[in-house]
């Protein structure tokens, strides 16, 4: 009897990958916000003599080494997802390729993380590290949703002008995240007292970031009203509504943290919020289209009604 993995089990593995990739962003933020970025001062070893942290390295070494260990958990989940895609009763090429891309992205992320240490937390490399996490979150979400979707061609469920508005909203959302990374690189939480910053004026770059946030919220609200006006499918309307709510919550955290001197708790919450904004944005894109294939069974619903992220 051949070993197979059910769509339900594969859906759970894919969802676990989404959660784990968001989790590694949050723990990475904890490393930076506790000043533990160089807790392990070299890579791939933690010290010149040891792959693990030592008692002499204290809490900073433990925090940084703990984050490194989580990469192996992430890799194990990605490997399980890839094997699950291979072991489907009806193997689907789309799922195999998506799961493989996620699996290959994990060591790539580890290498970039190592470069951040070897370059003494260069803010541009740290930013690249975060952006690759955003790409992996997107890939993991796509994997999760495609388990449940068919393999037929994608077809729009909203009118062409609204598809353009969806694309514009997604573009501005991505810009908000990228500029937010630059803002972070100019701020005080470098991950280590001796780490350099990117040299940009924090007030000016923060204003650019805030302007983009206002634009994003305006576009998202307009999209929500437009989808309701054309009686778009409920999932599409709901996804746009969730996006607006997540953006408003994230914006509130951002303004409070800025005017209260960037307390570490709020900065950490803002990092989590960035992941949720990205997921909610991708949810809107996903729900503006559909794929249906009659002979591909849908996995039972395990979604958290963020109703859905990733560019297909």
Short mmCIF file of C-alpha atoms in Angstrom, two decimals:
data_model
loop_
_atom_site.label_atom_id
_atom_site.label_comp_id
_atom_site.label_asym_id
_atom_site.label_seq_id
_atom_site.Cartn_x
_atom_site.Cartn_y
_atom_site.Cartn_z
CA UNK A 1 0.00 0.00 0.00
CA UNK A 2 1.57 3.28 -1.11
CA UNK A 3 1.94 6.18 1.29
CA UNK A 4 -0.28 9.18 0.51
CA UNK A 5 -0.99 12.49 2.20
CA UNK A 6 -4.57 13.76 2.22
CA UNK A 7 -5.50 17.27 1.05
CA UNK A 8 -6.59 18.02 4.62
CA UNK A 9 -3.16 17.13 6.02
CA UNK A 10 -1.38 19.06 3.28
CA UNK A 11 -3.58 22.09 3.93
CA UNK A 12 -2.59 21.98 7.60
CA UNK A 13 1.10 21.73 6.72
CA UNK A 14 0.79 24.69 4.36
CA UNK A 15 -1.01 26.75 6.99
CA UNK A 16 1.68 25.83 9.53
CA UNK A 17 4.23 27.20 7.08
CA UNK A 18 2.36 30.52 6.91
CA UNK A 19 2.29 30.78 10.72
CA UNK A 20 5.94 29.75 11.09
CA UNK A 21 7.14 32.30 8.54
CA UNK A 22 5.25 35.06 10.34
CA UNK A 23 6.64 33.75 13.63
CA UNK A 24 10.24 33.96 12.46
CA UNK A 25 9.69 37.63 11.60
CA UNK A 26 8.42 38.29 15.13
CA UNK A 27 11.31 36.41 16.78
CA UNK A 28 13.74 38.18 14.48
CA UNK A 29 12.29 41.47 15.68
CA UNK A 30 12.85 40.30 19.26
CA UNK A 31 16.52 39.68 18.44
CA UNK A 32 16.90 43.22 17.15
CA UNK A 33 14.82 44.92 19.82
CA UNK A 34 16.72 43.24 22.69
CA UNK A 35 20.06 44.28 21.20
CA UNK A 36 20.94 40.63 20.55
CA UNK A 37 21.76 40.93 16.86
CA UNK A 38 25.40 40.06 17.49
CA UNK A 39 24.69 37.74 20.41
CA UNK A 40 26.36 35.13 18.23
CA UNK A 41 29.14 37.28 16.72
CA UNK A 42 29.90 35.05 13.76
CA UNK A 43 28.23 32.63 11.34
CA UNK A 44 27.58 29.74 10.73
CA UNK A 45 29.15 29.11 14.15
CA UNK A 46 27.92 31.02 17.18
CA UNK A 47 31.49 31.61 18.31
CA UNK A 48 34.84 30.80 16.71
CA UNK A 49 34.94 27.56 18.73
CA UNK A 50 31.26 26.57 19.08
CA UNK A 51 28.13 26.20 17.00
CA UNK A 52 26.04 26.84 20.11
CA UNK A 53 25.81 29.71 22.56
CA UNK A 54 27.77 29.59 25.79
CA UNK A 55 26.97 30.75 29.32
CA UNK A 56 29.51 33.57 29.00
CA UNK A 57 27.49 35.08 26.13
CA UNK A 58 24.52 35.68 28.41
CA UNK A 59 20.97 36.47 27.37
CA UNK A 60 21.95 38.06 24.05
CA UNK A 61 23.65 34.87 22.92
CA UNK A 62 20.66 32.80 23.98
CA UNK A 63 18.20 35.04 22.12
CA UNK A 64 20.21 35.09 18.90
CA UNK A 65 20.97 31.35 19.00
CA UNK A 66 17.32 30.59 19.74
CA UNK A 67 16.28 32.48 16.64
CA UNK A 68 18.79 30.50 14.59
CA UNK A 69 17.32 27.25 15.89
CA UNK A 70 13.85 28.32 14.75
CA UNK A 71 15.16 28.33 11.18
CA UNK A 72 15.47 24.55 11.45
CA UNK A 73 11.85 24.31 12.60
CA UNK A 74 10.85 26.42 9.62
CA UNK A 75 12.87 24.16 7.33
CA UNK A 76 11.32 21.02 8.80
CA UNK A 77 7.81 22.35 8.17
CA UNK A 78 8.76 23.34 4.61
CA UNK A 79 10.28 19.91 3.96
CA UNK A 80 7.15 18.21 5.29
CA UNK A 81 5.05 20.36 2.96
CA UNK A 82 7.19 19.45 -0.04
CA UNK A 83 7.04 15.74 0.75
CA UNK A 84 3.29 16.05 1.32
CA UNK A 85 2.88 17.62 -2.13
CA UNK A 86 4.85 14.75 -3.67
CA UNK A 87 2.76 12.17 -1.83
CA UNK A 88 -0.65 13.44 -2.91
CA UNK A 89 -2.85 10.75 -4.41
CA UNK A 90 -3.17 12.99 -7.44
CA UNK A 91 0.13 14.82 -7.62
CA UNK A 92 -0.28 18.45 -8.68
CA UNK A 93 2.66 20.19 -10.29
CA UNK A 94 1.61 23.60 -8.95
CA UNK A 95 1.77 22.38 -5.36
CA UNK A 96 5.10 20.63 -5.84
CA UNK A 97 6.68 23.77 -7.32
CA UNK A 98 5.27 26.10 -4.67
CA UNK A 99 6.39 23.87 -1.80
CA UNK A 100 9.83 23.45 -3.39
CA UNK A 101 10.23 27.23 -3.73
CA UNK A 102 9.42 27.66 -0.03
CA UNK A 103 11.84 24.89 0.92
CA UNK A 104 14.68 26.41 -1.10
CA UNK A 105 13.94 29.86 0.32
CA UNK A 106 14.65 28.75 3.90
CA UNK A 107 18.42 28.14 3.45
CA UNK A 108 18.59 31.27 1.33
CA UNK A 109 17.09 33.19 4.22
CA UNK A 110 19.61 31.59 6.56
CA UNK A 111 22.51 32.67 4.37
CA UNK A 112 21.29 36.27 4.24
CA UNK A 113 20.87 36.15 8.01
CA UNK A 114 24.49 35.03 8.26
CA UNK A 115 25.58 37.91 6.04
CA UNK A 116 23.81 40.36 8.35
CA UNK A 117 25.98 39.09 11.21
CA UNK A 118 29.19 39.09 9.16
CA UNK A 119 28.50 42.68 8.05
CA UNK A 120 27.82 43.78 11.65
CA UNK A 121 24.09 44.24 11.04
CA UNK A 122 24.33 46.40 7.94
CA UNK A 123 20.83 47.95 7.82
CA UNK A 124 20.43 47.33 4.08
CA UNK A 125 21.21 43.63 4.49
CA UNK A 126 18.89 43.44 7.51
CA UNK A 127 16.18 45.00 5.35
CA UNK A 128 16.76 42.44 2.61
CA UNK A 129 16.44 39.72 5.24
CA UNK A 130 12.99 41.05 6.19
CA UNK A 131 11.82 41.42 2.59
CA UNK A 132 12.75 37.82 1.82
CA UNK A 133 10.58 36.83 4.78
CA UNK A 134 7.71 38.71 3.13
CA UNK A 135 8.31 36.73 -0.06
CA UNK A 136 8.31 33.46 1.87
CA UNK A 137 5.08 34.41 3.64
CA UNK A 138 3.54 35.07 0.25
CA UNK A 139 4.74 31.75 -1.12
CA UNK A 140 3.50 29.85 1.92
CA UNK A 141 0.10 31.47 1.66
CA UNK A 142 -0.11 30.67 -2.03
CA UNK A 143 0.72 27.05 -1.23
CA UNK A 144 -2.02 26.93 1.41
CA UNK A 145 -4.64 28.38 -0.88
CA UNK A 146 -3.70 26.30 -3.91
CA UNK A 147 -4.20 23.11 -1.91
CA UNK A 148 -7.83 24.18 -1.70
CA UNK A 149 -8.15 25.59 -5.23
CA UNK A 150 -8.32 23.81 -8.53
CA UNK A 151 -5.66 23.89 -11.24
CA UNK A 152 -7.83 25.48 -13.89
CA UNK A 153 -6.98 28.88 -15.35
CA UNK A 154 -7.54 31.86 -13.07
CA UNK A 155 -10.62 33.85 -13.99
CA UNK A 156 -11.63 37.25 -12.60
CA UNK A 157 -14.69 37.63 -10.40
CA UNK A 158 -14.67 41.45 -10.38
CA UNK A 159 -14.86 43.96 -13.28
CA UNK A 160 -11.68 45.08 -15.04
CA UNK A 161 -11.55 48.59 -13.47
CA UNK A 162 -11.66 47.05 -10.00
CA UNK A 163 -8.92 44.60 -10.91
CA UNK A 164 -6.79 47.62 -11.77
CA UNK A 165 -7.65 49.16 -8.40
CA UNK A 166 -6.70 45.90 -6.68
CA UNK A 167 -3.33 45.91 -8.45
CA UNK A 168 -2.68 49.54 -7.54
CA UNK A 169 -3.57 48.85 -3.91
CA UNK A 170 -1.18 45.90 -3.85
CA UNK A 171 1.61 47.99 -5.37
CA UNK A 172 1.20 50.74 -2.77
CA UNK A 173 1.03 48.15 0.01
CA UNK A 174 4.35 46.71 -1.14
CA UNK A 175 5.81 50.22 -1.28
CA UNK A 176 4.66 50.90 2.29
CA UNK A 177 6.48 47.77 3.48
CA UNK A 178 9.68 48.57 1.57
CA UNK A 179 9.80 52.17 2.79
CA UNK A 180 9.00 50.93 6.30
CA UNK A 181 12.14 48.80 6.10
CA UNK A 182 14.14 51.91 5.19
CA UNK A 183 12.60 53.79 8.12
CA UNK A 184 13.66 50.97 10.43
CA UNK A 185 17.20 51.17 9.09
CA UNK A 186 17.36 54.84 10.06
CA UNK A 187 15.98 54.36 13.57
CA UNK A 188 17.48 53.56 16.96
CA UNK A 189 16.82 49.81 17.23
CA UNK A 190 19.81 48.50 15.31
CA UNK A 191 20.15 45.16 17.07
CA UNK A 192 23.48 46.11 18.63
CA UNK A 193 24.87 49.28 20.15
CA UNK A 194 27.73 49.44 17.65
CA UNK A 195 25.74 48.75 14.49
CA UNK A 196 25.60 51.48 11.86
CA UNK A 197 22.37 53.01 10.55
CA UNK A 198 21.62 53.84 6.93
CA UNK A 199 22.31 57.55 7.38
CA UNK A 200 18.95 58.80 6.10
CA UNK A 201 17.03 61.48 7.96
CA UNK A 202 14.52 59.56 10.06
CA UNK A 203 11.95 62.33 10.17
CA UNK A 204 11.90 62.80 6.39
CA UNK A 205 11.76 59.11 5.52
CA UNK A 206 9.08 58.56 8.18
CA UNK A 207 6.98 61.27 6.53
CA UNK A 208 7.27 59.49 3.16
CA UNK A 209 6.19 56.29 4.87
CA UNK A 210 3.21 58.01 6.51
CA UNK A 211 2.14 59.57 3.20
CA UNK A 212 2.16 56.15 1.55
CA UNK A 213 0.11 54.73 4.43
CA UNK A 214 -2.54 57.43 3.95
CA UNK A 215 -2.63 56.63 0.23
CA UNK A 216 -2.95 52.92 0.94
CA UNK A 217 -5.82 53.39 3.38
CA UNK A 218 -7.62 55.67 0.90
CA UNK A 219 -7.26 53.15 -1.92
CA UNK A 220 -8.39 50.30 0.31
CA UNK A 221 -11.49 52.12 1.52
CA UNK A 222 -12.34 53.05 -2.08
CA UNK A 223 -11.89 49.41 -3.10
CA UNK A 224 -14.18 48.19 -0.34
CA UNK A 225 -16.95 50.60 -1.33
CA UNK A 226 -16.50 49.78 -5.04
CA UNK A 227 -16.70 46.04 -4.45
CA UNK A 228 -19.89 46.49 -2.48
CA UNK A 229 -21.33 48.73 -5.19
CA UNK A 230 -20.85 46.11 -7.92
CA UNK A 231 -22.09 43.27 -5.69
CA UNK A 232 -18.76 41.46 -5.85
CA UNK A 233 -18.55 37.99 -4.26
CA UNK A 234 -18.75 38.16 -0.45
CA UNK A 235 -15.22 36.82 -0.05
CA UNK A 236 -13.81 39.72 -2.09
CA UNK A 237 -15.78 42.33 -0.14
CA UNK A 238 -14.80 40.73 3.16
CA UNK A 239 -11.11 40.63 2.20
CA UNK A 240 -11.15 44.34 1.35
CA UNK A 241 -12.88 45.14 4.64
CA UNK A 242 -10.31 43.13 6.60
CA UNK A 243 -7.53 44.96 4.78
CA UNK A 244 -8.92 48.33 5.86
CA UNK A 245 -9.23 47.23 9.49
CA UNK A 246 -5.71 45.80 9.58
CA UNK A 247 -4.29 48.95 7.99
CA UNK A 248 -6.05 51.21 10.49
CA UNK A 249 -4.77 49.13 13.41
CA UNK A 250 -1.25 49.11 12.01
CA UNK A 251 -1.39 52.85 11.34
CA UNK A 252 -2.47 53.52 14.91
CA UNK A 253 0.43 51.46 16.28
CA UNK A 254 2.81 53.25 13.93
CA UNK A 255 1.76 56.73 15.00
CA UNK A 256 1.76 55.89 18.70
CA UNK A 257 5.22 54.31 18.52
CA UNK A 258 6.60 57.30 16.63
CA UNK A 259 5.30 59.88 19.10
CA UNK A 260 6.27 57.84 22.18
CA UNK A 261 9.92 57.35 21.22
CA UNK A 262 9.65 53.90 19.60
CA UNK A 263 9.13 51.64 22.67
CA UNK A 264 10.25 48.11 21.88
CA UNK A 265 6.85 46.50 22.58
CA UNK A 266 5.12 48.70 20.02
CA UNK A 267 7.91 48.29 17.49
CA UNK A 268 7.54 44.52 17.81
CA UNK A 269 3.78 44.80 17.38
CA UNK A 270 4.36 46.95 14.31
CA UNK A 271 6.57 44.23 12.78
CA UNK A 272 3.80 41.69 13.30
CA UNK A 273 1.35 44.19 11.85
CA UNK A 274 3.45 44.52 8.71
CA UNK A 275 3.07 40.78 8.13
CA UNK A 276 -0.69 41.01 8.63
CA UNK A 277 -1.01 43.96 6.24
CA UNK A 278 0.87 41.94 3.64
CA UNK A 279 -1.33 38.91 4.14
CA UNK A 280 -4.49 41.01 4.02
CA UNK A 281 -3.30 42.70 0.83
CA UNK A 282 -2.64 39.39 -0.82
CA UNK A 283 -6.03 38.23 0.39
CA UNK A 284 -7.66 40.91 -1.70
CA UNK A 285 -5.69 39.88 -4.78
CA UNK A 286 -6.56 36.24 -4.26
CA UNK A 287 -10.27 36.85 -3.85
CA UNK A 288 -10.50 38.94 -7.00
CA UNK A 289 -9.92 35.72 -8.97
CA UNK A 290 -10.85 32.07 -8.77
CA UNK A 291 -9.62 28.74 -10.04
CA UNK A 292 -11.96 25.80 -10.37
CA UNK A 293 -11.32 22.24 -11.46
CA UNK A 294 -14.16 19.83 -10.84
CA UNK A 295 -12.00 16.78 -10.19
CA UNK A 296 -9.80 18.39 -7.53
CA UNK A 297 -11.39 18.04 -4.08
CA UNK A 298 -11.26 21.08 -1.85
CA UNK A 299 -9.67 20.71 1.57
CA UNK A 300 -11.96 21.47 4.52
CA UNK A 301 -11.97 25.08 5.59
CA UNK A 302 -9.17 25.85 8.04
CA UNK A 303 -8.74 29.47 7.08
CA UNK A 304 -8.45 32.40 9.46
CA UNK A 305 -10.61 34.89 7.73
CA UNK A 306 -7.89 37.14 6.70
CA UNK A 307 -9.67 35.62 3.90
CA UNK A 308 -6.57 35.12 1.85
CA UNK A 309 -3.06 36.18 0.50
CA UNK A 310 -0.66 35.70 -2.57
CA UNK A 311 -0.20 36.75 -6.12
CA UNK A 312 -0.77 33.64 -8.14
#
